Tab-separated table of C-alpha atoms in Angstrom:
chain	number	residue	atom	x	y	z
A	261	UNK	CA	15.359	-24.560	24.406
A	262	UNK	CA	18.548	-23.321	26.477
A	263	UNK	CA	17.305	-21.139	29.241
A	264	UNK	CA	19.624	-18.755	27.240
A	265	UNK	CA	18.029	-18.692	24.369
A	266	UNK	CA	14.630	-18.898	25.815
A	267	UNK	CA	15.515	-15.544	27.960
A	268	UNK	CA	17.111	-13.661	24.937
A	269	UNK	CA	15.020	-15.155	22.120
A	270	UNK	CA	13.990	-11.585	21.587
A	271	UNK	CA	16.943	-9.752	21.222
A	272	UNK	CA	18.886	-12.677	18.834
A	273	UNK	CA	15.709	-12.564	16.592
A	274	UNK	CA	15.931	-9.348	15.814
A	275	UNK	CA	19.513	-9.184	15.530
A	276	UNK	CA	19.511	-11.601	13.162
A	277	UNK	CA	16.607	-10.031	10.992
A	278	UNK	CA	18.401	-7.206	11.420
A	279	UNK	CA	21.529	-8.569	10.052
A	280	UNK	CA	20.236	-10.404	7.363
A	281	UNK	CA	18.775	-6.550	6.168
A	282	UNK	CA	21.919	-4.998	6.557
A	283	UNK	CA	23.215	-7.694	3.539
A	284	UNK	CA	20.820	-6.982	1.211
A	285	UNK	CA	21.810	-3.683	-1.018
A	286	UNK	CA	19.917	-0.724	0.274
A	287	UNK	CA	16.023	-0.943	-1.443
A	288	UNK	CA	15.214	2.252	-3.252
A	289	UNK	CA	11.548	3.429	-3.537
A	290	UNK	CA	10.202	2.220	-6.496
A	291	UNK	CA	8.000	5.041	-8.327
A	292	UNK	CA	5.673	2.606	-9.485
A	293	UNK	CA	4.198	2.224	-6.086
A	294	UNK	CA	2.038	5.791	-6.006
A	295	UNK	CA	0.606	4.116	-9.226
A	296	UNK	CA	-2.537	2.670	-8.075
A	297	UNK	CA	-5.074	1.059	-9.967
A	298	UNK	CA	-7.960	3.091	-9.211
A	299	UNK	CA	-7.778	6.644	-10.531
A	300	UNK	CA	-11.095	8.086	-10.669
A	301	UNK	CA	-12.298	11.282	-9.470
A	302	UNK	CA	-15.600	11.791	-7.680
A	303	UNK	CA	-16.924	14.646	-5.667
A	304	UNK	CA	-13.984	16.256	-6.785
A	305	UNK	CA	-11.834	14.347	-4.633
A	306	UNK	CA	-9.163	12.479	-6.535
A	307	UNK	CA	-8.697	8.672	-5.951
A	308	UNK	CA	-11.727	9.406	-4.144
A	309	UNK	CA	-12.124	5.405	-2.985
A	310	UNK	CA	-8.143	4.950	-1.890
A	311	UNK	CA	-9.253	8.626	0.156
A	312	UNK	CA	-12.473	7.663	1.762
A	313	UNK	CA	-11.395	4.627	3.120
A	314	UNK	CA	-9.144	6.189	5.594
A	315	UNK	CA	-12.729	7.177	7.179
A	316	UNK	CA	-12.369	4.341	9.151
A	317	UNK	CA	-9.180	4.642	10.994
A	318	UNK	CA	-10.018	8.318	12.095
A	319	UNK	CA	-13.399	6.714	13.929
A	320	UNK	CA	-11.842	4.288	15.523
A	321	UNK	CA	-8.862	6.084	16.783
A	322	UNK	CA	-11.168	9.010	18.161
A	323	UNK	CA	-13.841	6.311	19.315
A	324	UNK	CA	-10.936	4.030	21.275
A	325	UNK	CA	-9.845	7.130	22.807
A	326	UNK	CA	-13.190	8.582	24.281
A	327	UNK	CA	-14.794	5.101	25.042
A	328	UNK	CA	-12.166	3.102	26.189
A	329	UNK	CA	-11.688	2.278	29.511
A	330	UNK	CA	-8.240	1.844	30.812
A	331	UNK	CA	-8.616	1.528	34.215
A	332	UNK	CA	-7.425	-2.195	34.879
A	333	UNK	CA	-4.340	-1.386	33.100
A	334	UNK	CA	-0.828	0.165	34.912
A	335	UNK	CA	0.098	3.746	33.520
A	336	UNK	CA	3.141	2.407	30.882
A	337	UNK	CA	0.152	0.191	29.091
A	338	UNK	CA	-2.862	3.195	29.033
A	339	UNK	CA	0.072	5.492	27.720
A	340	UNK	CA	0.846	3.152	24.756
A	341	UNK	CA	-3.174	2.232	23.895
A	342	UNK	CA	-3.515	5.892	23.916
A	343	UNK	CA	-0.619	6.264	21.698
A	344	UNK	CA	-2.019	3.667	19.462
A	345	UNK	CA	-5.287	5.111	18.864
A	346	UNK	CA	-4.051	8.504	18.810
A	347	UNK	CA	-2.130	6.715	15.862
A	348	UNK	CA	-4.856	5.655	14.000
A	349	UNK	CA	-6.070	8.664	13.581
A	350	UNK	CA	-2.691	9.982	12.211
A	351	UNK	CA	-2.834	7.046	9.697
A	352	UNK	CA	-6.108	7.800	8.738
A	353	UNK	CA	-5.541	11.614	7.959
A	354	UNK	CA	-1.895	10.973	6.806
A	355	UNK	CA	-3.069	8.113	4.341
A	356	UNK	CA	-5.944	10.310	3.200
A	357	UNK	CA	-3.743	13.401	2.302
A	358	UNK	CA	-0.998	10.986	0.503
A	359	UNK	CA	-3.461	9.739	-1.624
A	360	UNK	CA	-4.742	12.528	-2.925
A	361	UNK	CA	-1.367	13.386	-4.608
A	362	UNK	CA	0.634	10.081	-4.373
A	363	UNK	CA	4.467	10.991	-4.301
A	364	UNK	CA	7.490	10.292	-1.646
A	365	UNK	CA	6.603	13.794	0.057
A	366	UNK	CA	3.299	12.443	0.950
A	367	UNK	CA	4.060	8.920	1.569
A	368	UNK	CA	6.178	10.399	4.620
A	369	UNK	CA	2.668	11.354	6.355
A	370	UNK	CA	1.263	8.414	5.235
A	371	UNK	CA	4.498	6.199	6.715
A	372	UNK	CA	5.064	7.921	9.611
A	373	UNK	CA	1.874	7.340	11.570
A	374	UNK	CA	1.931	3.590	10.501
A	375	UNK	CA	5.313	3.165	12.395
A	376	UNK	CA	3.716	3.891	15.430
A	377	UNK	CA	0.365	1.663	15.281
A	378	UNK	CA	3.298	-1.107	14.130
A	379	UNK	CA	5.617	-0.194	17.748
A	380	UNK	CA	2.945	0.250	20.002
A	381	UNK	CA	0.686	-2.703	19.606
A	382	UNK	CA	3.928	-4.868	19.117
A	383	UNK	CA	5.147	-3.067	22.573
A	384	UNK	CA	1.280	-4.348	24.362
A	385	UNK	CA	1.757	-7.756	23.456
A	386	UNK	CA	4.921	-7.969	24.033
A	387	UNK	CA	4.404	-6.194	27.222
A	388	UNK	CA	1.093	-8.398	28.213
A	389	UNK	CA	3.830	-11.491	27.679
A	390	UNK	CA	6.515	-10.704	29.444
A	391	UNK	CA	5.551	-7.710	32.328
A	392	UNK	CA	6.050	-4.142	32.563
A	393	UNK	CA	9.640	-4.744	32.776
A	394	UNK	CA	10.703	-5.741	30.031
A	395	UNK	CA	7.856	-4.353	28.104
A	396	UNK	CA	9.289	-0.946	28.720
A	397	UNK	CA	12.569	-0.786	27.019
A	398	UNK	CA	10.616	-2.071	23.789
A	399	UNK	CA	8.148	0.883	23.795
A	400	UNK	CA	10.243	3.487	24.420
A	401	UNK	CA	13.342	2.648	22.393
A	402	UNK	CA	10.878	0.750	19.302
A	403	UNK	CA	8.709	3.981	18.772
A	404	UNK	CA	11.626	6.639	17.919
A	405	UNK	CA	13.536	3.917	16.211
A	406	UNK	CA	10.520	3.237	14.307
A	407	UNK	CA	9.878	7.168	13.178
A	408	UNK	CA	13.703	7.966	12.676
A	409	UNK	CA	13.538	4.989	10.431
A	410	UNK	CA	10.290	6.885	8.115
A	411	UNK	CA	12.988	9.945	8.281
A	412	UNK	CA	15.647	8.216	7.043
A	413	UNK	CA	14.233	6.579	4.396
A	414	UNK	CA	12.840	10.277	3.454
A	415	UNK	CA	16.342	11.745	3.471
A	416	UNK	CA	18.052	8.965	1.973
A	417	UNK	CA	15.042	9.119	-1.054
A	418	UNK	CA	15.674	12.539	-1.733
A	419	UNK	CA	19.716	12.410	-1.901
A	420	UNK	CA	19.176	10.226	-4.798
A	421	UNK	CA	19.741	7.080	-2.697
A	422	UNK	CA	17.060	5.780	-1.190
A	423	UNK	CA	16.827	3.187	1.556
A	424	UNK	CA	13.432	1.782	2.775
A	425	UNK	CA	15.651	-1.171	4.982
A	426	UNK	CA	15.273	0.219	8.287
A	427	UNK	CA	10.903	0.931	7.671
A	428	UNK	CA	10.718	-2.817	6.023
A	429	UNK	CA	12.094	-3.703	9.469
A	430	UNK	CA	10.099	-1.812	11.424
A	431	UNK	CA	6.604	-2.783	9.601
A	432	UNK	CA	7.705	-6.827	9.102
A	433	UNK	CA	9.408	-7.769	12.414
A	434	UNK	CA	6.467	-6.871	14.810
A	435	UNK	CA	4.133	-9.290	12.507
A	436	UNK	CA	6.573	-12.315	12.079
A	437	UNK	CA	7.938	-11.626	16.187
A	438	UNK	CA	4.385	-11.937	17.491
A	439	UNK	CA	3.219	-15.509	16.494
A	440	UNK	CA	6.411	-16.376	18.525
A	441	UNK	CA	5.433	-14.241	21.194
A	442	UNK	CA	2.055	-15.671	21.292
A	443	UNK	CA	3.510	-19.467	22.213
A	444	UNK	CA	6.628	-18.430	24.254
A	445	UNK	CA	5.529	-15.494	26.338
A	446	UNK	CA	5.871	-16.246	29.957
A	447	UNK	CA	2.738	-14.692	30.953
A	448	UNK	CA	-0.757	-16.227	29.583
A	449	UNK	CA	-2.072	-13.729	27.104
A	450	UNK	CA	-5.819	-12.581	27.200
A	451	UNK	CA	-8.454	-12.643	24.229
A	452	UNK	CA	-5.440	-14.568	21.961
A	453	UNK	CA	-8.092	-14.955	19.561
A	454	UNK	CA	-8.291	-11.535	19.102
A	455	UNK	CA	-4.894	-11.363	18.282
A	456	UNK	CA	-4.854	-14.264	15.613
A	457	UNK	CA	-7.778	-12.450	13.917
A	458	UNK	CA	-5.629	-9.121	13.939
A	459	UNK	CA	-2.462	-10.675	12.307
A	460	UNK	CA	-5.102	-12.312	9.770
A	461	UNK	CA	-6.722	-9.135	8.749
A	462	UNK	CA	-2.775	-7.561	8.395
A	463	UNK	CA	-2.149	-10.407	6.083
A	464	UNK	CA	-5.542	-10.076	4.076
A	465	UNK	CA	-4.390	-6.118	3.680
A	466	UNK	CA	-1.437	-7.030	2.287
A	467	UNK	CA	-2.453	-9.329	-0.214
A	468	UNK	CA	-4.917	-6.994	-1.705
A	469	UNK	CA	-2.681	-4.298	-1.589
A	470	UNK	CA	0.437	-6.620	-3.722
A	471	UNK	CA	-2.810	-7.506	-6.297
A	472	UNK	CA	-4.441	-3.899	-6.921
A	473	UNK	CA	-4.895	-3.851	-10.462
A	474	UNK	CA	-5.975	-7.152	-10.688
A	475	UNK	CA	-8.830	-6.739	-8.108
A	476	UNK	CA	-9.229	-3.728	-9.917
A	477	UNK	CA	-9.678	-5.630	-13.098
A	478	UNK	CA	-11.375	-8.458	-11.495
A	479	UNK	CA	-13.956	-6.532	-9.580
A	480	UNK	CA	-13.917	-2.980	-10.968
A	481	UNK	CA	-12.634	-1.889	-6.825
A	482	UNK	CA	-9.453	-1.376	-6.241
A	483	UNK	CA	-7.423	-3.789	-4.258
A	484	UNK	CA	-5.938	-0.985	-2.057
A	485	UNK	CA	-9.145	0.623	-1.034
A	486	UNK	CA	-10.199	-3.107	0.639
A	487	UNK	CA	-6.739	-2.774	1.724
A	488	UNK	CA	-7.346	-0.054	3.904
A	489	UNK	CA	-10.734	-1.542	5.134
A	490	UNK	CA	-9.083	-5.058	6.021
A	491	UNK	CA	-6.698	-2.291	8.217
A	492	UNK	CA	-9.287	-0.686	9.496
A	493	UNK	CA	-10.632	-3.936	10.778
A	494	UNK	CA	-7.630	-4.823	11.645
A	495	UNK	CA	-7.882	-1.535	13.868
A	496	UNK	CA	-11.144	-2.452	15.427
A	497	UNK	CA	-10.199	-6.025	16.596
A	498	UNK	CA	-7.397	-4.138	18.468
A	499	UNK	CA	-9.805	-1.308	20.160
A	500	UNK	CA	-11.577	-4.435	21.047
A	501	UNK	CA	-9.142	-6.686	22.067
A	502	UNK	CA	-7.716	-3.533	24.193
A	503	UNK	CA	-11.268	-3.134	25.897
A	504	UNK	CA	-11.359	-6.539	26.800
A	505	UNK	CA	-7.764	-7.194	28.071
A	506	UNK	CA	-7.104	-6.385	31.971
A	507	UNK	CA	-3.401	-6.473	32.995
A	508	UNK	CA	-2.806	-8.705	36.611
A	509	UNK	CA	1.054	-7.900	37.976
A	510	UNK	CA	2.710	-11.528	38.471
């Protein structure tokens, strides 16, 4: 690959992803998506199961945060593994209260917390890869880009037009820039099992989210509620892929 290239692969990639996005009409928000399979009530709680597996992501954003230590790393990397267990707890309390009324008003506190567990583990890779340098632009500039793209969406949804372009981006291109990351980065990346197992569990949590009635149907469990446990483990390879990682300047 041209040095070029190899310098900037970054930057083109996501141009391009970007651009490609930018063609596509703007994607409304369909209102079949806060119909999940599994309606029941127990306890009183509504969706109860879609609810109580959100459990997870508040323990193991409040457990990375109180038992991690963080001492091997420089300050930009302990400010964005705090930020990223600080936003699994958001998830799990934003997720929780969207789901027990699903509509676009909730989905905003549901979407909004997910941007930044997408940004900031992106930004540690990336920043484990390629040094503190260039790691910091990516943090800083992803994590506001990815929230003002939640808003947007929001807005645009309740003008009538609705836009979910800029959040697809912001969920998809972490996942499909990583693998690339993982066999181009110029530094030698730590525990990369962990991080195979990670994207795996993403992928498993999407799958059962796309088939939720028919896991429902199959199995009489919904396929969102094991989405949100194959996220929450997901979540726990990361706490332990951040416990195990210690950052060495070049």
């Amino acid at each position: 690959m041209p040095t070029y290239l190899q310098n900037n692969w970054f930057y083109i990639f996501a141009l391009t992803c970007a651009g490609l996005l930018l063609l596509m009409d703007p994607i409304p928000q369909s209102s079949m998506y806060h119909h999940f399979a599994d309606q029941r009530t127990c306890f009183s709680i509504p969706h109860f199961h879609n609810v109580w597996t959100n459990i997870p992501f508040v323990a193991i954003g409040v457990w990375g945060l109180f038992s991690t230590r963080l001492s091997s790393y420089p300050p930009l990397l302990r400010q964005i593994s705090q930020i990223l267990f600080i936003g699994f707890v958001l998830t799990g309390l934003g997720s929780g209260y969207y789901h027990l009324d699903p509509h676009n008003a909730t989905l905003l506190w549901d979407r909004l917390p997910m941007t930044i567990i997408f940004i900031s583990f992106f930004s540690l890779i990336f920043t484990q890869a390629y040094g503190l340098e260039k790691g910091k632009p990516i943090f800083y500039f992803g994590l506001p880009i990815g929230i003002l793209s939640v808003i947007y969406w929001y807005v645009t949804e309740k003008a009538g037009s609705g836009d979910l372009r800029p959040y697809v981006f912001t969920q998809f291109f972490p996942m499909l820039a990583l693998p690339i990351i993982l066999v181009s980065g110029k530094r030698k990346l730590q525990n990369m099992r962990l991080i195979i197992i990670i994207l795996l569990c993403y992928v498993i949590a999407k799958v059962f989210e796309h088939f939720d009635h028919e896991i429902m149907h199959a199995l009489s469990y919904s396929g969102h509620a094991l989405k949100h446990l194959a996220a929450a483990l997901a979540m726990y390879f990361m706490y332990r892929y951040i416990g195990k990682s210690t950052y060495k300047a070049s």
